[in-house]
PDB file of N, CA and C in Angstrom:
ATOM      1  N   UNK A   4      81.039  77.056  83.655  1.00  0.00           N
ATOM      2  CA  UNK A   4      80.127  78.153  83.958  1.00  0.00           C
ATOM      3  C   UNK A   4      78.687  77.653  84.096  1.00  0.00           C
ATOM      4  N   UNK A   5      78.153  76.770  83.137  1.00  0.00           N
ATOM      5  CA  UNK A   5      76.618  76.523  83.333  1.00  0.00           C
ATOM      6  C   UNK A   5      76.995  75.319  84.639  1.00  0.00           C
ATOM      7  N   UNK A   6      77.461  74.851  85.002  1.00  0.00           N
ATOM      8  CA  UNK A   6      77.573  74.386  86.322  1.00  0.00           C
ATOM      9  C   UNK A   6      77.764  75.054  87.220  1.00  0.00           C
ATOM     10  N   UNK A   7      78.258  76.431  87.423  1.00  0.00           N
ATOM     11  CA  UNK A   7      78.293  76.812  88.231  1.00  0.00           C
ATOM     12  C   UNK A   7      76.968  77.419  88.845  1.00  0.00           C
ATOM     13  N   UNK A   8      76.428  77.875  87.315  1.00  0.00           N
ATOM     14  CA  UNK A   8      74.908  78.015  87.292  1.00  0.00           C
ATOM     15  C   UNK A   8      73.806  77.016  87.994  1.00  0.00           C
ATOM     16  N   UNK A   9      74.150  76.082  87.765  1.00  0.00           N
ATOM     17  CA  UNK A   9      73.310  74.746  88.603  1.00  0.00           C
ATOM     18  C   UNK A   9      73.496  74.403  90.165  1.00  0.00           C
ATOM     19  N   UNK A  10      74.177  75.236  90.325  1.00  0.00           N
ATOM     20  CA  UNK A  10      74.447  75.807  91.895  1.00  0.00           C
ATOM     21  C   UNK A  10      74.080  76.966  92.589  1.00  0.00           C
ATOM     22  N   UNK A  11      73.103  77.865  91.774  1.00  0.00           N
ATOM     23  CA  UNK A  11      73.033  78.699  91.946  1.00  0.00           C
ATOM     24  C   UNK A  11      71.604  78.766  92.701  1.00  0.00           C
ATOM     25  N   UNK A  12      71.141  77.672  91.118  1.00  0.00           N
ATOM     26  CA  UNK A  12      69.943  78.015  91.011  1.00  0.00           C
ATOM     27  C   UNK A  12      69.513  76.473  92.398  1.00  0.00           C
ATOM     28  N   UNK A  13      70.164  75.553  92.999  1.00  0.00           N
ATOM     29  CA  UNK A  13      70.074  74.641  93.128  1.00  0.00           C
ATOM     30  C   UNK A  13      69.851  75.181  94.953  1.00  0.00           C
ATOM     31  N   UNK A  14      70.976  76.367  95.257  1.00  0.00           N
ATOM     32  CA  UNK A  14      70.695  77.134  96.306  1.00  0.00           C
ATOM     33  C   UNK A  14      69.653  78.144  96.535  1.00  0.00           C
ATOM     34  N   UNK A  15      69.325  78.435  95.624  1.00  0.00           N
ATOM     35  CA  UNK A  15      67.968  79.590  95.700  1.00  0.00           C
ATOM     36  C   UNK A  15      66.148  78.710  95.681  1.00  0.00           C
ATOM     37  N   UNK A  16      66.366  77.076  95.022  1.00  0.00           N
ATOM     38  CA  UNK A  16      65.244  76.371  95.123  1.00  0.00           C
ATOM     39  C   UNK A  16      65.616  75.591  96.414  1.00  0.00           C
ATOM     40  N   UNK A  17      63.871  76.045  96.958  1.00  0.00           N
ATOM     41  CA  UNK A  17      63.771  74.987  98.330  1.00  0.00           C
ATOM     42  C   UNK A  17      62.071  74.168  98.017  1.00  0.00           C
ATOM     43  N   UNK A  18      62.385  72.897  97.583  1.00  0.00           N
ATOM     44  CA  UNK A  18      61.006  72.505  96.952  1.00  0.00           C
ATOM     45  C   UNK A  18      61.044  70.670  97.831  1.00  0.00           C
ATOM     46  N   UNK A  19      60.190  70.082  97.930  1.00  0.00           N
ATOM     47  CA  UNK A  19      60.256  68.503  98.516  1.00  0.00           C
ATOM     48  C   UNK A  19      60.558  68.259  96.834  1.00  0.00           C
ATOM     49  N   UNK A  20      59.944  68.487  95.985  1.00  0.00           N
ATOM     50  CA  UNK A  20      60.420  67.903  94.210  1.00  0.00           C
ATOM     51  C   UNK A  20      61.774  67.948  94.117  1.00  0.00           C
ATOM     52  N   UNK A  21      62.587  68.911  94.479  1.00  0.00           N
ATOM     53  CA  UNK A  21      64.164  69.208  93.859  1.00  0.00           C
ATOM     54  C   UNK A  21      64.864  68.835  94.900  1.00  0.00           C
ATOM     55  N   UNK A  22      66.174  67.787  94.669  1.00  0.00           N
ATOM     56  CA  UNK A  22      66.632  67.702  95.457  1.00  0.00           C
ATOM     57  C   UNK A  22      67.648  68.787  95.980  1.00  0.00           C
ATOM     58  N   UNK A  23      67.845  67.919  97.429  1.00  0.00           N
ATOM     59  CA  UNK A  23      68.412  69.834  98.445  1.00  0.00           C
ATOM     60  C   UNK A  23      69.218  69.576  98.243  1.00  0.00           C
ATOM     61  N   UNK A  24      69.924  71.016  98.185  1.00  0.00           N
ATOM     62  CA  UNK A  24      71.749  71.203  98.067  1.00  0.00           C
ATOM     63  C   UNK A  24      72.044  71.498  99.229  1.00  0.00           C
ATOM     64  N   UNK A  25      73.441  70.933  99.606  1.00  0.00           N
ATOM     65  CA  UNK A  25      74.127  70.559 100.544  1.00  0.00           C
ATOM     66  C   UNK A  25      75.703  71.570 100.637  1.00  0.00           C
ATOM     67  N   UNK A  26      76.315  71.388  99.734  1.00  0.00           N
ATOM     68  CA  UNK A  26      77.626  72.058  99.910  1.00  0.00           C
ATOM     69  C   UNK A  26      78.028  71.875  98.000  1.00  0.00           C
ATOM     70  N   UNK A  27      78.818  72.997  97.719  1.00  0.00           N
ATOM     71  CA  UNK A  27      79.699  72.650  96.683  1.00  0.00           C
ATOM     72  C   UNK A  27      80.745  73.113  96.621  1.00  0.00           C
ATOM     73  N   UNK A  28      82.305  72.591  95.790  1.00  0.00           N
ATOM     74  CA  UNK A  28      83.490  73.166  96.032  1.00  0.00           C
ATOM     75  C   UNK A  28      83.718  72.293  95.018  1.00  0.00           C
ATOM     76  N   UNK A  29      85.461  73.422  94.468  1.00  0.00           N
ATOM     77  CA  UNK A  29      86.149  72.703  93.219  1.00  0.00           C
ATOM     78  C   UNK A  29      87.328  72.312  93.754  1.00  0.00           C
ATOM     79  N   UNK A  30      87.822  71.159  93.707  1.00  0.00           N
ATOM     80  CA  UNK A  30      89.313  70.814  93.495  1.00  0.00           C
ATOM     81  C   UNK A  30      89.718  70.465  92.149  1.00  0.00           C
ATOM     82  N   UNK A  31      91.001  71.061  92.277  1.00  0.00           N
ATOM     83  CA  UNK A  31      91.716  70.192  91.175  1.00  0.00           C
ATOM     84  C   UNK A  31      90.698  70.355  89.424  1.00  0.00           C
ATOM     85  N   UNK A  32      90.389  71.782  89.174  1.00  0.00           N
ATOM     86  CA  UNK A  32      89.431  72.079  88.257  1.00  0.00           C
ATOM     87  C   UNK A  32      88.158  71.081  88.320  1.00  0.00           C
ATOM     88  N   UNK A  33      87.901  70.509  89.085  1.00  0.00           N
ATOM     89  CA  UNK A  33      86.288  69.899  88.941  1.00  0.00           C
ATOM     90  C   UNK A  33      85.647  70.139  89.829  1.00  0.00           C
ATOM     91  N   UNK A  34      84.183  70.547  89.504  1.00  0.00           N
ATOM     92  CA  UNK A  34      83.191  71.518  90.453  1.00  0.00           C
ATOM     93  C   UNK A  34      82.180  70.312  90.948  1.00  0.00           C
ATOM     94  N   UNK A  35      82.350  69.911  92.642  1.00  0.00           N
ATOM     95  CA  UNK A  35      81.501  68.822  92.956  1.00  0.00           C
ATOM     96  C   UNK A  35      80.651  69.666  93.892  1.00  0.00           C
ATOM     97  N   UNK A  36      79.086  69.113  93.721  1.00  0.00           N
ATOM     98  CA  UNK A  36      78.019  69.642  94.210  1.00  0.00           C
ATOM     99  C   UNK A  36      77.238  68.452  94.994  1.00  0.00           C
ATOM    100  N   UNK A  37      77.029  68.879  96.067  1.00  0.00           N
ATOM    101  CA  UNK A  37      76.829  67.942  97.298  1.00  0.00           C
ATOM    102  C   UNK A  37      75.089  67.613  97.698  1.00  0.00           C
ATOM    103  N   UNK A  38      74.231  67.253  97.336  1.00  0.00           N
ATOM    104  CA  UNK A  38      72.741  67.305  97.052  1.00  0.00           C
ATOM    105  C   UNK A  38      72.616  65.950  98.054  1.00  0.00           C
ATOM    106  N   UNK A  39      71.340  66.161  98.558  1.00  0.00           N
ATOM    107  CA  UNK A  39      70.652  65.016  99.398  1.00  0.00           C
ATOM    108  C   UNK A  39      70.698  63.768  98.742  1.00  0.00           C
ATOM    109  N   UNK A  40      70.566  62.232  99.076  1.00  0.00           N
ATOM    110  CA  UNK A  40      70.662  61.433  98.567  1.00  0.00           C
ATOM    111  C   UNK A  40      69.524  60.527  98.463  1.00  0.00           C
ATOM    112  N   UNK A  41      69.037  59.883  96.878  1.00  0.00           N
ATOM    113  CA  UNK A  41      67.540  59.942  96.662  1.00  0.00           C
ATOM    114  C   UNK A  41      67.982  58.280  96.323  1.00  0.00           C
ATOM    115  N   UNK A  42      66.917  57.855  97.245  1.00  0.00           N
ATOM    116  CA  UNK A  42      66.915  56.858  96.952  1.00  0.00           C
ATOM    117  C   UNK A  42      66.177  56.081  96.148  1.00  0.00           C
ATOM    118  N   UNK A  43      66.479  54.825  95.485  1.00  0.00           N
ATOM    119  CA  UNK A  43      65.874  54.288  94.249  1.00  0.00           C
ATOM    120  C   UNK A  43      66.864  54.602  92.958  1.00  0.00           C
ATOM    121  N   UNK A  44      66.416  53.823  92.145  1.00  0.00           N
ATOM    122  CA  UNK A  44      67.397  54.454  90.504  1.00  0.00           C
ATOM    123  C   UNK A  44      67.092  55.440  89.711  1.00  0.00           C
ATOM    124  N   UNK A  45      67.771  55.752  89.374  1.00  0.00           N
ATOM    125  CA  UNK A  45      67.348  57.494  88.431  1.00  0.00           C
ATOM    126  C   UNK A  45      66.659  57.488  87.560  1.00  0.00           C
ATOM    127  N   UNK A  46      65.879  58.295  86.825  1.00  0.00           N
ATOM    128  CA  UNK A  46      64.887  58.086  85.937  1.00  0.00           C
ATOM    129  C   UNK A  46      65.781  57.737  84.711  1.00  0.00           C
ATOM    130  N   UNK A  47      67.120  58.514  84.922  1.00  0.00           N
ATOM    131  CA  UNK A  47      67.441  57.900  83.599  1.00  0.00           C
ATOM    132  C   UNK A  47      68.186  56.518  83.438  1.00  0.00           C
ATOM    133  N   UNK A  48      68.484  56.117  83.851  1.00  0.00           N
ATOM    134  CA  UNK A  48      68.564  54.395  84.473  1.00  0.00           C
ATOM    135  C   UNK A  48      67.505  53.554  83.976  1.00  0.00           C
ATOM    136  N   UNK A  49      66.152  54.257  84.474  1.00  0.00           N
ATOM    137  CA  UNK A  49      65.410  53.536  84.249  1.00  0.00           C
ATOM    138  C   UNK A  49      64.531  53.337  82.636  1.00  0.00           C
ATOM    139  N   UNK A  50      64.802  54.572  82.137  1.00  0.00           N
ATOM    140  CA  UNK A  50      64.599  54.872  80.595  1.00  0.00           C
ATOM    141  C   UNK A  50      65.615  53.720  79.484  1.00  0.00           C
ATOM    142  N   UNK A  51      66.665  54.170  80.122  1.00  0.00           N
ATOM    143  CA  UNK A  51      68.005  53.626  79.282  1.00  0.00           C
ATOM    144  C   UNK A  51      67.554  51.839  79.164  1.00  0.00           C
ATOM    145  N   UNK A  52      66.916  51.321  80.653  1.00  0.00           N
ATOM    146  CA  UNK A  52      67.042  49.938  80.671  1.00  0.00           C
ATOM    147  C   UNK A  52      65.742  49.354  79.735  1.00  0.00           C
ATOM    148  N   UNK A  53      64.785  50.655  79.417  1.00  0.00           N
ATOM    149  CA  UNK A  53      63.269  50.253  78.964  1.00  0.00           C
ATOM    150  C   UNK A  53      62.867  49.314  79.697  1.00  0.00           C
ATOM    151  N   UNK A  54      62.721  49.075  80.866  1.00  0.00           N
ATOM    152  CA  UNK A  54      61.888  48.224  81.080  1.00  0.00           C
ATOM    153  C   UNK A  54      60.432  48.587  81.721  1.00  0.00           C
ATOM    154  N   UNK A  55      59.609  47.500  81.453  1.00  0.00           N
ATOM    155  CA  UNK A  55      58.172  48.466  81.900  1.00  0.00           C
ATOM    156  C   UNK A  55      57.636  48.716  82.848  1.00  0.00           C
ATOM    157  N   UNK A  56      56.765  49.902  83.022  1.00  0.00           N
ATOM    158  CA  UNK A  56      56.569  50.502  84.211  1.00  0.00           C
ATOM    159  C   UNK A  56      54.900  50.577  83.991  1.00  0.00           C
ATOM    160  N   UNK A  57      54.341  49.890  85.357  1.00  0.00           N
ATOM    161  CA  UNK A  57      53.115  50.426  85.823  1.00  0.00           C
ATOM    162  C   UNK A  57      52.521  51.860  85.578  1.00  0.00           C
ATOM    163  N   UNK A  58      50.960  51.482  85.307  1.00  0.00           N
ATOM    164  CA  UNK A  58      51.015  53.289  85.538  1.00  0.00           C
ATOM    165  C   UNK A  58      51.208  54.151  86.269  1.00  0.00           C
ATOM    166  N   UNK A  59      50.536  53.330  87.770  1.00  0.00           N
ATOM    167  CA  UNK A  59      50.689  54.314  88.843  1.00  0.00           C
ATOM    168  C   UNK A  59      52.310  54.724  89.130  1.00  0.00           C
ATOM    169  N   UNK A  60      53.040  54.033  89.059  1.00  0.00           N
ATOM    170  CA  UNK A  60      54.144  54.504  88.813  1.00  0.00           C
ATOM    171  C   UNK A  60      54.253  55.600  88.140  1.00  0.00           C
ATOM    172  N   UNK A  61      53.859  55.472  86.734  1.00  0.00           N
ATOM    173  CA  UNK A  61      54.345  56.301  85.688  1.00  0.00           C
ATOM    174  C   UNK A  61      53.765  57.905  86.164  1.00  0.00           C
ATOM    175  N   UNK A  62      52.435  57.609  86.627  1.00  0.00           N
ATOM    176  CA  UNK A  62      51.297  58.797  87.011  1.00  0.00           C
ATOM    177  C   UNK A  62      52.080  59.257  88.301  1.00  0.00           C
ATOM    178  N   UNK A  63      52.393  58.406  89.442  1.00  0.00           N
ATOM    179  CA  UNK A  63      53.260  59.250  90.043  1.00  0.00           C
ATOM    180  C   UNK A  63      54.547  60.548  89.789  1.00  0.00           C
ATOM    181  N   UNK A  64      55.406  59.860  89.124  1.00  0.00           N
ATOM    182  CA  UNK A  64      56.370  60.442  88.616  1.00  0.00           C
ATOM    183  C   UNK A  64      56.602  61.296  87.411  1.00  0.00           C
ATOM    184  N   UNK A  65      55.028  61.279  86.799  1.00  0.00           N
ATOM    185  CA  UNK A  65      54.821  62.493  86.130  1.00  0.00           C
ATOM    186  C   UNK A  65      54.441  63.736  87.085  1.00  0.00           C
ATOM    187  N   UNK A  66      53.459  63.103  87.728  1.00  0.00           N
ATOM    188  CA  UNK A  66      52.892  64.082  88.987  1.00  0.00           C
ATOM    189  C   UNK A  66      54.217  65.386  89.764  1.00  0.00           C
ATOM    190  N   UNK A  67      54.967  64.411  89.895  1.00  0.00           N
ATOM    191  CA  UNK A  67      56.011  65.363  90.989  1.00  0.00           C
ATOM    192  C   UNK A  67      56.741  65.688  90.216  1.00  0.00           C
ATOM    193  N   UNK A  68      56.911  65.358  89.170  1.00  0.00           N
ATOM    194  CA  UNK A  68      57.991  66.068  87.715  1.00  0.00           C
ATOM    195  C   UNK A  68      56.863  67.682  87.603  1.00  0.00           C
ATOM    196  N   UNK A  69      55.367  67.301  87.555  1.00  0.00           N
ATOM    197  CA  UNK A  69      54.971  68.732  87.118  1.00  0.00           C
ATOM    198  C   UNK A  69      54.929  69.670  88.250  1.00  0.00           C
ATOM    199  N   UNK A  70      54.804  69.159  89.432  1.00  0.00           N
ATOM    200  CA  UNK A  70      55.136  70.179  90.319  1.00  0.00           C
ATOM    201  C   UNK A  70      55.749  70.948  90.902  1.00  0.00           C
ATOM    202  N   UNK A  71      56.957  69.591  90.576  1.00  0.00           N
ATOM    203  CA  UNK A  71      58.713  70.781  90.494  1.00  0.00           C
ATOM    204  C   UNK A  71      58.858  71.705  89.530  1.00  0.00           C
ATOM    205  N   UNK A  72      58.612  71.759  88.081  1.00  0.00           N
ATOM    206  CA  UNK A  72      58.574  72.548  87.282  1.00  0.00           C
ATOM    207  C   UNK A  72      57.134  73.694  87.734  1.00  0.00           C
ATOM    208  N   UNK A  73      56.578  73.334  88.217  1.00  0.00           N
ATOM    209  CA  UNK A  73      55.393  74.618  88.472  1.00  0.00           C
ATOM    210  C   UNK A  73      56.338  75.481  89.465  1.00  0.00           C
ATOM    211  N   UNK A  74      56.770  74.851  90.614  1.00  0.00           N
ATOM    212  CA  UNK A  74      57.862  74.942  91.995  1.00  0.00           C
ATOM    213  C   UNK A  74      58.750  76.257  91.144  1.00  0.00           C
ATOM    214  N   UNK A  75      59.715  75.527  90.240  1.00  0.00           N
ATOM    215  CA  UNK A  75      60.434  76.363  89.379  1.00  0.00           C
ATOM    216  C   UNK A  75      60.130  77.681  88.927  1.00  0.00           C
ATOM    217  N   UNK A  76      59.354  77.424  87.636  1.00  0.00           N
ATOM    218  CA  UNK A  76      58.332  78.258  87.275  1.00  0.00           C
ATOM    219  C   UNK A  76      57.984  79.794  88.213  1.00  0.00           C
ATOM    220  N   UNK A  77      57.304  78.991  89.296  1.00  0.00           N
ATOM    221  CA  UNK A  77      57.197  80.215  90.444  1.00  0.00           C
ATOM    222  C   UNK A  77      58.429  80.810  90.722  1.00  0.00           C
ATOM    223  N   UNK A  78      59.599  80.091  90.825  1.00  0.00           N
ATOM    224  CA  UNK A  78      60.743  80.792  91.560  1.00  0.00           C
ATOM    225  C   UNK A  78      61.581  81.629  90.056  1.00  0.00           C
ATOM    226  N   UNK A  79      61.110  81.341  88.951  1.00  0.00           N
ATOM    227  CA  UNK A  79      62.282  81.975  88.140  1.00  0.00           C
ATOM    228  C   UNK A  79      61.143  83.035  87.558  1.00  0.00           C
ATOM    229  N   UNK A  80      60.066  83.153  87.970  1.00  0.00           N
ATOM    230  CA  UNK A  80      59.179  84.536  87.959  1.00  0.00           C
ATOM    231  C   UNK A  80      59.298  85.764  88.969  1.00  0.00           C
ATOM    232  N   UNK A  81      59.684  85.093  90.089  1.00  0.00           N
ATOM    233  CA  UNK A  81      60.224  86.100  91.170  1.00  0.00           C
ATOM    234  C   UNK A  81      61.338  86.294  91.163  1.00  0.00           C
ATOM    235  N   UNK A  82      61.977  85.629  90.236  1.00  0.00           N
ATOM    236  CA  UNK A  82      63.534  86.071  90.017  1.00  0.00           C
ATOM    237  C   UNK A  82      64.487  85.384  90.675  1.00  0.00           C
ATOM    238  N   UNK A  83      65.500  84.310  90.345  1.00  0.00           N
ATOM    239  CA  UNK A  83      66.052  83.299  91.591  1.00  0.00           C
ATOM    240  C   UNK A  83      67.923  84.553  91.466  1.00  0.00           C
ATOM    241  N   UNK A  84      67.867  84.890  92.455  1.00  0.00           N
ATOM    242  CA  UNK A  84      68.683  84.872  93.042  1.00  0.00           C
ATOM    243  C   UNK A  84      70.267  84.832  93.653  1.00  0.00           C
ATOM    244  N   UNK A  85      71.150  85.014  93.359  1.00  0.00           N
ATOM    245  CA  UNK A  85      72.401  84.661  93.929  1.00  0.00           C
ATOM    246  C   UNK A  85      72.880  84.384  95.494  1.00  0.00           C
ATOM    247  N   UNK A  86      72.904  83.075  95.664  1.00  0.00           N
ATOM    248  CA  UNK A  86      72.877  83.183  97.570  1.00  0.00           C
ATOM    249  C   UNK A  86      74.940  84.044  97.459  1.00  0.00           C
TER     250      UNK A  86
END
């Protein structure tokens, strides 16, 4: 259920921060969700490995972390939706 939720909400956000959803469907009881493909390693990849990071790096990727959540923010004040 909260996955199904993450599809919901994944179709009702259209932000350059969040990545875009594409398609989702279940086979075989598992719910696969089809999202644009981001290139580079995941933040959590990159946490897990500790290794160190520049600031501007770091200042980047705080940057677009707060704007997706502002992005958010706006959309779950207007109420997101069921497509």
């Amino acid at each position: 259920e909260r996955a199904l939720e993450e599809v919901f909400v994944l179709v009702a956000i259209q932000s350059p921060f969040i990545v875009r959803y594409y398609h989702s469907f279940i086979q075989e009881c598992h719910l696969y969700i089809l999202t644009e493909f981001c290139e580079g390693e995941s933040l959590d990849r990159r946490v897990e490995d500790r290794r160190p990071c520049c600031e501007q790096y770091l200042l980047r990727l705080l940057w677009d972390m707060a704007r997706a959540l502002v992005h958010l923010r706006r959309a779950s004040s207007r109420g997101l939706r069921r497509a």
